[in-house]
XYZ file of C-alpha atoms in Angstrom:
91
model
C 28.952 16.392 2.955
C 30.308 15.773 -0.494
C 33.031 13.296 -1.345
C 35.432 16.151 -2.075
C 34.894 17.774 1.319
C 35.320 14.403 3.060
C 38.576 13.850 1.203
C 39.775 17.351 2.090
C 38.909 16.768 5.750
C 40.850 13.488 5.691
C 43.894 15.104 4.130
C 43.726 17.955 6.655
C 43.515 15.471 9.538
C 46.538 13.558 8.276
C 48.404 16.842 7.859
C 47.668 17.950 11.416
C 48.774 14.621 12.871
C 51.909 14.686 10.725
C 52.669 18.261 11.778
C 52.359 17.380 15.464
C 54.366 14.145 15.179
C 57.081 15.754 13.064
C 57.412 18.598 15.548
C 57.815 16.230 18.468
C 60.451 14.266 16.524
C 62.333 17.494 15.786
C 62.017 18.557 19.404
C 63.706 15.317 20.423
C 66.504 15.799 17.881
C 67.435 19.306 19.047
C 69.789 19.962 21.941
C 67.591 21.727 24.489
C 70.238 21.892 27.207
C 70.451 25.661 26.640
C 66.836 25.926 27.742
C 67.323 24.188 31.094
C 63.647 23.243 31.288
C 63.288 21.133 34.427
C 60.559 18.592 34.813
C 57.123 19.860 35.610
C 53.720 19.900 34.047
C 53.534 19.760 30.268
C 52.045 23.223 30.090
C 54.770 24.744 32.298
C 57.503 23.022 30.275
C 55.971 24.272 27.032
C 55.869 27.849 28.348
C 59.526 27.567 29.425
C 60.439 26.282 25.955
C 58.651 29.239 24.365
C 60.488 31.645 26.655
C 63.816 29.996 25.839
C 63.274 29.754 22.082
C 65.322 32.878 21.220
C 68.413 31.081 22.541
C 67.890 28.450 19.816
C 68.290 31.048 17.066
C 72.033 30.457 16.889
C 71.535 26.840 15.845
C 71.003 25.201 12.506
C 67.918 24.471 10.449
C 66.488 22.018 12.996
C 66.492 24.643 15.717
C 64.775 27.112 13.396
C 62.098 24.529 12.562
C 61.580 23.816 16.264
C 61.108 27.540 16.933
C 58.556 27.776 14.108
C 56.793 24.658 15.383
C 56.724 25.892 18.986
C 55.327 29.299 18.063
C 52.757 27.871 15.658
C 50.786 26.343 18.545
C 49.897 29.635 20.306
C 49.061 31.174 16.930
C 46.870 28.180 16.054
C 45.070 28.337 19.403
C 44.526 32.087 19.157
C 43.231 31.796 15.595
C 40.868 28.992 16.610
C 39.600 31.027 19.541
C 38.960 34.058 17.335
C 37.237 31.932 14.691
C 34.949 30.322 17.262
C 34.075 33.670 18.869
C 32.887 35.239 15.625
C 29.239 34.678 14.813
C 28.626 32.423 11.854
C 27.164 34.162 8.841
C 24.735 32.100 6.854
C 24.321 32.815 3.191
């Protein structure tokens, strides 16, 4: 592994942690009372938040960022799954 690839991996790691932390901070700053997501498992609460996200569209920029953040996780997981399922091609 070259120094450049190590640096890129470090920057990517910091970016992922920052993305996750920033999203959770935004999630705490947004009024989610319209979602009425009762306590339960984390996965069930996340699914309820995804289902309720269209009701946040009437809000401001924070609500829009929360919607983008919420929907980026399923897209990220699906993309990772597809990438791992494809056979690696060696040059």
